[in-house]
XYZ file of C-alpha atoms in Angstrom:
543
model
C 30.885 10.395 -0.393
C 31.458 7.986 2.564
C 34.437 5.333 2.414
C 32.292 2.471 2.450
C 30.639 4.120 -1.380
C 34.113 4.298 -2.624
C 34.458 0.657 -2.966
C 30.688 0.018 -3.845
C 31.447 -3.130 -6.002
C 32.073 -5.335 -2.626
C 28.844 -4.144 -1.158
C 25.949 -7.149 -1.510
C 23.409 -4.483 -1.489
C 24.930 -3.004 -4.446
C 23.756 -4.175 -8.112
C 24.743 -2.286 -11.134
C 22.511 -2.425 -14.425
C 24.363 -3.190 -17.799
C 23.779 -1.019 -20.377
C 23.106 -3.193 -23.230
C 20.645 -5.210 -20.789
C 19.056 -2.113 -19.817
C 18.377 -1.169 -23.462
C 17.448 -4.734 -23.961
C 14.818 -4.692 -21.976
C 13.312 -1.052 -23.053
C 13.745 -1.948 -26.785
C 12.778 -5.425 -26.643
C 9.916 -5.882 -28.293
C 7.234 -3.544 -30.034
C 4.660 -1.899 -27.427
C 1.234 -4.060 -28.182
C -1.788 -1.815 -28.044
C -4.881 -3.680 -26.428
C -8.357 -3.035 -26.469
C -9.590 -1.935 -22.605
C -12.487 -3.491 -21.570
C -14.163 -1.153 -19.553
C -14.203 -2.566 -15.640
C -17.169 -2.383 -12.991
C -15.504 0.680 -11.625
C -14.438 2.455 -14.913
C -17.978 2.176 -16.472
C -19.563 3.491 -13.062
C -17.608 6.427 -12.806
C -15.984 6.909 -16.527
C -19.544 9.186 -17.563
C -18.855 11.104 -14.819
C -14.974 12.672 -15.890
C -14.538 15.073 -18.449
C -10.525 14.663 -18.671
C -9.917 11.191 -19.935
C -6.017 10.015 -19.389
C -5.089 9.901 -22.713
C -6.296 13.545 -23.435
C -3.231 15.235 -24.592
C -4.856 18.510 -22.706
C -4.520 16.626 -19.473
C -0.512 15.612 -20.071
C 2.467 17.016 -18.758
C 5.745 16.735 -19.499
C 8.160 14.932 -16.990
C 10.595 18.142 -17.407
C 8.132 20.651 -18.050
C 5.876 22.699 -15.928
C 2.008 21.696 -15.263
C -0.177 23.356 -17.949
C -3.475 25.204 -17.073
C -5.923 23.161 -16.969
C -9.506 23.308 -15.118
C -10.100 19.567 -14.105
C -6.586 18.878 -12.520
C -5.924 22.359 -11.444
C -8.688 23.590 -9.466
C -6.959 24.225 -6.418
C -3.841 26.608 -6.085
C -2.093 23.500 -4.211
C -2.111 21.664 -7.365
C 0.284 23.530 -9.302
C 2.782 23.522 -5.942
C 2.214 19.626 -5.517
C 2.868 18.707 -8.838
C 6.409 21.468 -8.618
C 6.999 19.661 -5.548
C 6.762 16.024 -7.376
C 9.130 17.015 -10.105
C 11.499 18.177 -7.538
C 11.795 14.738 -6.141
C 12.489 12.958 -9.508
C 15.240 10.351 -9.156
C 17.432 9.721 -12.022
C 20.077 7.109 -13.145
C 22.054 7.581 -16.281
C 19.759 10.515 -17.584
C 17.072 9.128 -17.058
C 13.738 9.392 -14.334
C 13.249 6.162 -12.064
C 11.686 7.214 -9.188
C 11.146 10.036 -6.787
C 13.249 10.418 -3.474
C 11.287 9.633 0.000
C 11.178 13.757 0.974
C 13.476 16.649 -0.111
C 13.423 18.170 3.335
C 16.481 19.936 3.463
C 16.010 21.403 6.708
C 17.566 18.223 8.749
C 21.070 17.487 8.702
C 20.476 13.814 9.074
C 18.924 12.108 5.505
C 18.820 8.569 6.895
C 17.493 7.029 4.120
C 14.517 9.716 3.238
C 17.040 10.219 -0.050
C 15.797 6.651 -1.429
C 13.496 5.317 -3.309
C 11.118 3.499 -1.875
C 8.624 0.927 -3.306
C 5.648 1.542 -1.326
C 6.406 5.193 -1.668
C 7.073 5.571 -4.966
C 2.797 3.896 -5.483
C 1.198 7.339 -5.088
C 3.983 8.819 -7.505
C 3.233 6.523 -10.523
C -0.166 7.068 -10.099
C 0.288 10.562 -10.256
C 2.518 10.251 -13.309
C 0.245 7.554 -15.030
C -3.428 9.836 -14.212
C -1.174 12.591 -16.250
C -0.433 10.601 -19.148
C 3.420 10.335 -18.426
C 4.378 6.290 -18.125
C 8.087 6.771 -18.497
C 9.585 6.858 -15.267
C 6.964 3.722 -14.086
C 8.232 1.802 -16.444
C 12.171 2.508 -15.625
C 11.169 1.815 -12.037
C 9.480 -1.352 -12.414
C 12.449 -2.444 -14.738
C 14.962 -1.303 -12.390
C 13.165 -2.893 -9.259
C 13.185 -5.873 -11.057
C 16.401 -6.436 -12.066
C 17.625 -5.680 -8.217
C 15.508 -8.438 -7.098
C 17.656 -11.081 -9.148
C 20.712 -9.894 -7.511
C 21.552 -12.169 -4.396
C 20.659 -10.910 -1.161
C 22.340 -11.649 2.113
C 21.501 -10.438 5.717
C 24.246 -11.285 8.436
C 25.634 -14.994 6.196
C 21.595 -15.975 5.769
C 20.339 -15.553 1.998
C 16.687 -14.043 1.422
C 14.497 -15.674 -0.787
C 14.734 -14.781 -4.313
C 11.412 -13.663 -4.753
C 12.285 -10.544 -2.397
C 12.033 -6.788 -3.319
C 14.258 -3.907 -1.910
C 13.025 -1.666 0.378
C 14.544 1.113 -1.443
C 17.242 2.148 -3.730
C 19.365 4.815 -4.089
C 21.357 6.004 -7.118
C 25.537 6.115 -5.923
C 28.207 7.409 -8.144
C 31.240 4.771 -8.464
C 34.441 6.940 -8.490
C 36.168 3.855 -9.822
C 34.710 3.293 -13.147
C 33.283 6.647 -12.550
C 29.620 5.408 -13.631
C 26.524 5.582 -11.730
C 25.423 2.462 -9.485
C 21.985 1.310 -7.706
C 22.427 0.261 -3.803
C 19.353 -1.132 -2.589
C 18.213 -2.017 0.357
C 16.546 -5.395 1.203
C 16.123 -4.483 5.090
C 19.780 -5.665 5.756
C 19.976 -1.447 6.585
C 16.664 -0.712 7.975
C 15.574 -0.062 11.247
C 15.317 -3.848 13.256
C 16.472 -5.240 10.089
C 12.764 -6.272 8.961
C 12.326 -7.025 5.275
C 9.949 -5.711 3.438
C 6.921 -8.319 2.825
C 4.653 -5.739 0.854
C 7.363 -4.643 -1.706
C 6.920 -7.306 -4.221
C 3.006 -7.154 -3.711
C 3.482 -3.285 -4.327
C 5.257 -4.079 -7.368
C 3.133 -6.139 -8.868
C 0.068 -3.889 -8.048
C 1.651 -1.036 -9.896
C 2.523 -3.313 -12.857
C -1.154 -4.012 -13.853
C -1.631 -0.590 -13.164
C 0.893 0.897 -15.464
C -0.568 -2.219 -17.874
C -4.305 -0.604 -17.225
C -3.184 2.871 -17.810
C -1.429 2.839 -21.435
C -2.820 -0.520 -22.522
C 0.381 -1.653 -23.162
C 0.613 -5.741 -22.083
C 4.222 -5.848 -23.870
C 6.131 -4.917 -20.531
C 3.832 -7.574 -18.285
C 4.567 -10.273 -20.942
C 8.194 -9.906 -20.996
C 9.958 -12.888 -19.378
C 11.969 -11.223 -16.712
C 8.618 -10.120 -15.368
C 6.850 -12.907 -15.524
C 9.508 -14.597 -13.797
C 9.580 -11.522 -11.323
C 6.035 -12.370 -11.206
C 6.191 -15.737 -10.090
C 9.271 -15.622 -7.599
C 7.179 -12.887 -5.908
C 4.460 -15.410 -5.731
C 6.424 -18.445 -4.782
C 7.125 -16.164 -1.080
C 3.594 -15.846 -0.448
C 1.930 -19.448 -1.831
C 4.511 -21.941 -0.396
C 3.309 -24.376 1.860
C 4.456 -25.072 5.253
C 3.395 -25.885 8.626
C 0.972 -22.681 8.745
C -2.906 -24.060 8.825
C -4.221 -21.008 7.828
C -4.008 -19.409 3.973
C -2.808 -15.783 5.772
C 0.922 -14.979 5.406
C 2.542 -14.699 9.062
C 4.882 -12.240 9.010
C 6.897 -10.348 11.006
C 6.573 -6.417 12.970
C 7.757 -3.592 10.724
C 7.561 -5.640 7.630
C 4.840 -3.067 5.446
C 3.859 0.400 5.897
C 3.900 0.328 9.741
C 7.948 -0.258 10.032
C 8.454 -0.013 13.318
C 7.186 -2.295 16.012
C 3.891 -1.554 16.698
C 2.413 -4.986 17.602
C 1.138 -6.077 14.820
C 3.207 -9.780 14.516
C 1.472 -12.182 13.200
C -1.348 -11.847 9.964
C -1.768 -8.264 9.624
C -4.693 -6.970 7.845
C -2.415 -4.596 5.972
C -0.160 -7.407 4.029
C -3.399 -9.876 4.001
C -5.270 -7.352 2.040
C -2.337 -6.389 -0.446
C -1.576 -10.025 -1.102
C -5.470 -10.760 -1.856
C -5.265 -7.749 -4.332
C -1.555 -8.661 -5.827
C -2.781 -12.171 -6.303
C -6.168 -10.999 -8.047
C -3.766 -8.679 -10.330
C -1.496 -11.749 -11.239
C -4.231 -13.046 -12.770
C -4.595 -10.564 -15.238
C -0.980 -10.473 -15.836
C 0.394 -13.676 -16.020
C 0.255 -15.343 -19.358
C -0.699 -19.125 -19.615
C 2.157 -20.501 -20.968
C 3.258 -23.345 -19.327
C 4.962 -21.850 -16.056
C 2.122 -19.391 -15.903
C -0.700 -21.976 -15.792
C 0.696 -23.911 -12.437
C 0.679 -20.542 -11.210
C -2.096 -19.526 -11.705
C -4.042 -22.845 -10.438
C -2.126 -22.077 -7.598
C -3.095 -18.570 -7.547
C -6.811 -19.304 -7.716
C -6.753 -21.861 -4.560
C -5.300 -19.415 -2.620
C -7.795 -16.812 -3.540
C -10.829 -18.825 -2.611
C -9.025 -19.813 0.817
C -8.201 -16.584 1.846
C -11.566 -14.844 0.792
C -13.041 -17.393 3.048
C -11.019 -16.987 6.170
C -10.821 -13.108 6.187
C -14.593 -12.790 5.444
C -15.074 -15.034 8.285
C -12.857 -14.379 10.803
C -11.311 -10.670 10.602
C -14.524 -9.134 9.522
C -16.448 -7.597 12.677
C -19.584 -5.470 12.707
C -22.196 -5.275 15.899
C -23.479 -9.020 15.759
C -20.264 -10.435 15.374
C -18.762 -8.568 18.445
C -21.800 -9.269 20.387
C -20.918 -13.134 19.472
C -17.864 -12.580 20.167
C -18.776 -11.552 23.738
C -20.541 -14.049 24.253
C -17.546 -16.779 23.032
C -17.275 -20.401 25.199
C -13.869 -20.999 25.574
C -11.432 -24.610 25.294
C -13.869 -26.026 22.329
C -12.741 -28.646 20.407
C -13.239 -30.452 17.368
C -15.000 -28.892 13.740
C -17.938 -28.075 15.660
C -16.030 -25.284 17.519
C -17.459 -21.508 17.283
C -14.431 -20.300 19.134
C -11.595 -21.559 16.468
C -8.917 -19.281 17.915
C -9.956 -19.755 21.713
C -10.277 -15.909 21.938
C -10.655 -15.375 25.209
C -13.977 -12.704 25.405
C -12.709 -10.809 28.714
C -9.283 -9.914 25.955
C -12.210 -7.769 24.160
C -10.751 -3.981 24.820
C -13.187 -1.758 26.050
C -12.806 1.371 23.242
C -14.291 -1.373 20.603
C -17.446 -1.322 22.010
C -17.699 2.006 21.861
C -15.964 2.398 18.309
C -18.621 0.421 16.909
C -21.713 1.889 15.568
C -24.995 0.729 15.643
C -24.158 0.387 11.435
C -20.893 -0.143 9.865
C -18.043 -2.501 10.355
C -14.456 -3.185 9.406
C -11.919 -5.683 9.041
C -9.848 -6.174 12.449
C -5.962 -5.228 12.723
C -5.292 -9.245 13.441
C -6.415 -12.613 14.078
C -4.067 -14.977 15.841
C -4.502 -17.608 18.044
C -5.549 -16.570 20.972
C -5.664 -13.028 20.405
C -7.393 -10.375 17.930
C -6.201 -7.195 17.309
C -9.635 -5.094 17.437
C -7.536 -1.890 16.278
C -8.667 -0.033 12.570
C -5.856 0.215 10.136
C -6.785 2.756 6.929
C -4.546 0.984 4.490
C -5.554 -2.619 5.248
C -9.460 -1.921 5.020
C -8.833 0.670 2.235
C -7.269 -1.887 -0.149
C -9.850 -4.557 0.947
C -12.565 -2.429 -0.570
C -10.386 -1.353 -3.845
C -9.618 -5.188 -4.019
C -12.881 -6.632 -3.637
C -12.284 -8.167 -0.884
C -14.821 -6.093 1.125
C -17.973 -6.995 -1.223
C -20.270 -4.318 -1.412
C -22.236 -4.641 1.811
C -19.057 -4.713 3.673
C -17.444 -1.951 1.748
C -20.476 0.156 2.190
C -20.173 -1.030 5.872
C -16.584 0.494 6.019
C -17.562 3.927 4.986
C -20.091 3.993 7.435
C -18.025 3.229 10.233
C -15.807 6.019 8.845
C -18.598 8.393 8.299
C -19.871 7.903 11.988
C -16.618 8.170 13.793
C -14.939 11.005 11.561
C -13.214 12.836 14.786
C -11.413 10.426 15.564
C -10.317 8.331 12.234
C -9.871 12.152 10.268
C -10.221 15.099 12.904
C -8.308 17.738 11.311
C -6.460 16.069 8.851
C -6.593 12.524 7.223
C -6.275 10.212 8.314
C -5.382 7.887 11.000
C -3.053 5.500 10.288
C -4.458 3.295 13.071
C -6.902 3.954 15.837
C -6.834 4.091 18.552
C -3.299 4.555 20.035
C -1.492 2.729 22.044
C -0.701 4.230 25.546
C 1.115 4.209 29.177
C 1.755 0.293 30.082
C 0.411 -0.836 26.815
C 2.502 1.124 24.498
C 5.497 0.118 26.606
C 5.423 -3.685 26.180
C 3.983 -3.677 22.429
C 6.065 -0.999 21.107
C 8.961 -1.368 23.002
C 8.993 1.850 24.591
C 10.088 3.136 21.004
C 9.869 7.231 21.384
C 8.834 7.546 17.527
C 5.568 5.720 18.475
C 4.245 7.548 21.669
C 0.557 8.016 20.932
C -1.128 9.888 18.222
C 2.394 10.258 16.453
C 3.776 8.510 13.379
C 2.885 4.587 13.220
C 0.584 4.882 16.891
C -2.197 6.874 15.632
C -0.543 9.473 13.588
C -2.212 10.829 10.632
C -0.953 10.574 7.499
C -1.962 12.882 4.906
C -0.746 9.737 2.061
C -3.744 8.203 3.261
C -5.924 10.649 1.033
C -5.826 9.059 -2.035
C -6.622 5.207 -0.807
C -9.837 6.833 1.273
C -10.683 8.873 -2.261
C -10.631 4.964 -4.221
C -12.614 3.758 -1.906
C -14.940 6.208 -1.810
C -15.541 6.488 -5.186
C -15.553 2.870 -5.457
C -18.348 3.124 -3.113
C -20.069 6.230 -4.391
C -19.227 8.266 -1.483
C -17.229 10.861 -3.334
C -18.732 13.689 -0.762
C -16.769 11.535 2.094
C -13.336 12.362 -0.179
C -14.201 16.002 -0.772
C -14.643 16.624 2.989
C -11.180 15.239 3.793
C -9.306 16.495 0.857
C -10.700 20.235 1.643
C -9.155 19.727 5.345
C -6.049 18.424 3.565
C -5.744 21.423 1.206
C -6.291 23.697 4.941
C -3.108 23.546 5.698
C -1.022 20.787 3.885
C 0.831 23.091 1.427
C 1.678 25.737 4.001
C 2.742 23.473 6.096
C 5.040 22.343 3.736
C 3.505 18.299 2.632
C 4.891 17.137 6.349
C 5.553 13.430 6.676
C 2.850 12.537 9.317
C 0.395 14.903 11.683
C 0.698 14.365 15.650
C -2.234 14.304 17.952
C -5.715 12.846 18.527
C -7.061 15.049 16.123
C -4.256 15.508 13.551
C -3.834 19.253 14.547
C -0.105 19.397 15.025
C 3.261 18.360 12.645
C 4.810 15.407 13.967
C 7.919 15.702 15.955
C 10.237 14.119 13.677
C 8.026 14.443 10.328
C 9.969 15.232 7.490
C 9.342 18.550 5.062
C 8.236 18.017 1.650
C 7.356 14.443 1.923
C 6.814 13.030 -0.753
C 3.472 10.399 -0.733
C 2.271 12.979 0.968
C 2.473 15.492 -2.171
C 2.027 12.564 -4.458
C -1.466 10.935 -2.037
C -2.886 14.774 -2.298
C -2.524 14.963 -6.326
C -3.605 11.734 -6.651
C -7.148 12.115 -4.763
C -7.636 15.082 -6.302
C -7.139 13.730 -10.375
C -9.403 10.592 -9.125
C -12.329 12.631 -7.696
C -11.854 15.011 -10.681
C -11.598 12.270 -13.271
C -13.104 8.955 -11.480
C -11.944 6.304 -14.786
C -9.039 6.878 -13.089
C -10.060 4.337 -10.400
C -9.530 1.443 -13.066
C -6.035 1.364 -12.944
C -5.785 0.673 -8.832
C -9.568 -1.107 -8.317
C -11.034 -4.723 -9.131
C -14.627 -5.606 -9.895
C -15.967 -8.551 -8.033
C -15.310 -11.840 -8.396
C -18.813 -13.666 -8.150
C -17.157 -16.768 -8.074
C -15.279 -15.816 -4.751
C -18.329 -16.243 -2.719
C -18.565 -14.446 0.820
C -19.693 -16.259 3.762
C -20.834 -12.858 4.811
C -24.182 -12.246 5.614
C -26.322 -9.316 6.008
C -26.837 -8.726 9.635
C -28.475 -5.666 11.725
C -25.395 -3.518 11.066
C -26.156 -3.001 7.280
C -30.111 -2.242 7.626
C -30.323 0.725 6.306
């Protein structure tokens, strides 16, 4: 234990969870049981599982070993993965809130892969809910919670309230010799970015966990719909920002390190349209919880409309975009962002088939980032964003350039990679992002189960079986590594951690959802008809 944990109680990233309020908010009120109407995706694919969630023959226990079973255990890495997962179990006071970032005890160094992470601890719950076992979701979306009313401070300047940690981590007080939660709101992390997809994360998972056991009473219970709502105040404020995209900062979501991508990335765009979409379900329509959701819906519309238009590109709409006149001005203008054509990169035109499409890295004014990010287009098709044209568009585009967006293990984080001058002035000369390695083109085996949603979502489940058979290769034996290096995947990063854990958790969650596809309810949206795309069908989707 270092000095500074000795005195934890004058630490602002320090919050400590009262017993009684703890138990409170457990024992509360009676679990309500609710009838589940069957979504778009869950009555497309439910006919096609034979293990249903709530099958006791599918459940394990937190502490126990997995049992036998044919639909889950198919593959000798299964039994490892899920060994692996309980390994990493997190708890506080006895009992299971999370699961640490890796257990590689090969490095001397932990940094803070000993945490819990939000956006790492997704795959994990999934895992845990597709087996039946809700527990330690709900203690971690309690916990979470209750750290984001604490007050958070960054060098004297106060974050919004609204805010999630980073991460937590579980610290013994030697004081009142009790344990303690220290979280992190980015006042410790690398360039001291906070995390703008936490709280989008969070509320994701809650309509998940709400979708899984069909039990609304946690979602109705006033700390979270106040959680709810102070998440949502961040993202739907107004301000001197024309456009209904959230600007936000480099290194504030999955790509934490600077990697260019300032401005309206498609990776926090896409999570807030499907946070939003899930507030809906969740919020209740009490007073406080109707101006929300007005609020909610205007938003929705807005930003449907503008990344539809603008950050979608497929052959036609690069060739227009070729073809851009620059300086125009007034409503008439083609060119809103005065994207100058000659900034076009010459890889895109290549990249892009003669079918398929995707939604761009960026748009900003002047400048779009042409580069493919996985998570961002993954989570538009799971969302809804991506209609079905689009989203069918998306797996061709994967489908026709699998070398380089899986190679030899999924999947590329981003693509391409930045290099020699480029990489220099976007990234800052940062060694951890030389090309092909972790946030620069890296592959990320976590990946897996967001490209096995959407490709069930899409009925493309052979695209998911290809990659998760290259994943099962070599993924165990090479111990669940943090990240792959190279244009193909083929080595272990330089500074990838052992045993990570989204890595164990993204394998074992692919492989329940292609096994049992109903799981896709708990983590997909149907369509909104109402949310009308200005997409049309162009030359790219003829078939």
């Amino acid at each position: 234990m270092s000095p500074a944990a000795t005195d934890v109680k004058q630490n602002v990233g320090i919050f400590e969870i009262d017993d009684f309020d703890y138990l409170r908010l457990m024992n509360g009120s009676r679990p309500i049981k609710i009838e589940r109407n069957k979504s778009f995706d869950e009555s497309s694919f439910g006919e096609l599982s034979n293990c249903s969630i709530a099958s006791p023959s599918c459940r394990r226990s937190i502490l126990g070993t997995p049992r036998s079973n044919s639909c889950f255990e198919s593959h000798p890495m299964v039994a490892d993965a899920w060994e692996a997962l309980r390994r990493s179990l997190v708890y506080f006071r006895g009992t299971p809130v999370g699961t640490i970032a890796a257990l590689d005890h090969s490095v001397e160094e932990e940094v803070n892969y000993d945490q819990v992470f939000v956006r790492d601890f997704v795959p994990s719950a999934l895992s845990f809910l597709m087996n039946g076992e809700s527990e330690v979701v709900k203690n971690f979306l309690l916990k979470t919670l209750r750290l984001q009313s604490q007050e958070k401070m960054v060098d004297q300047f106060k974050l919004g309230d609204g805010v999630m940690p980073a991460s937590f981590k579980v610290l013994h007080d030697p004081k009142r010799n009790n344990e303690i939660l220290f979280a992190d709101f980015g006042e410790s992390a690398i360039g001291r970015v906070a995390p703008v997809d936490s709280g989008f994360w969070w509320i994701i998972l809650l309509r998940a966990y709400t979708k899984s056991t069909g039990d609304t009473s946690l979602a109705e219970m006033p700390e979270c719909q106040k959680g709810m709502r102070l998440i949502l105040s961040l993202c739907l404020s107004e301000g001197f920002d024309t456009l209904p995209t959230l600007l936000c900062a480099d290194g504030c979501c999955m790509i934490d390190r600077r990697m260019g991508v300032y401005g309206y990335p498609i990776e926090i765009q896409a999570l807030i349209f499907m946070a939003l979409r899930c507030a809906l379900f969740l919020l209740k329509h009490d007073e406080a919880g109707k101006e929300f959701v007005e609020r909610v819906v205007n938003r929705l519309y807005a930003l449907s409309y503008h990344m539809r238009s603008y950050f979608w590109l497929d052959l036609k709409n690069l060739n227009d975009i070729y073809r851009y006149k620059t300086e125009e001005y007034w409503h008439t203008a083609v060119n809103k962002f005065n994207v100058m054509p000659d900034s076009l990169p010459d890889w895109v035109f290549d990249f892009m088939p003669s079918r398929g499409g995707y939604f761009i890295g960026n748009v900003s004014p002047p400048k779009m980032d042409f580069r493919w990010f996985c998570l961002g287009n993954c989570v538009a098709i799971l969302s809804s964003l991506a209609t079905p044209e689009p989203s069918a568009a998306i797996m061709d585009l994967i489908e026709s350039q699998w070398e380089e967006l899986v190679g030899e293990m999924p999947m590329k984080i981003c693509y391409p990679a930045l290099e020699s001058h480029e990489w220099r002035i976007v990234t800052g000369c940062d060694p951890k992002n030389t090309r092909w390695s972790y946030h620069n083109g890296g592959s990320r085996p976590v990946l897996l189960w967001l490209l096995t949603a959407a490709c069930i979502k899409t009925g493309r489940p052979q695209i998911a079986r290809s990659a998760i058979e290259l994943a099962e290769k070599r993924l165990s034996t090479d111990y669940w590594p943090e990240y792959y290096y190279g244009k193909l995947g083929k080595y272990i990063g330089k500074q990838a951690r052992e045993f990570q854990t989204w890595s164990i958790a993204g394998y074992l969650v692919a492989k329940m959802m292609l096994e049992g596809p109903s799981h896709l309810g708990m983590i997909s949206l149907e369509e909104d008809k109402q949310l009308k795309p200005p997409i049309k069908r162009s030359a790219s989707w003829t078939f």
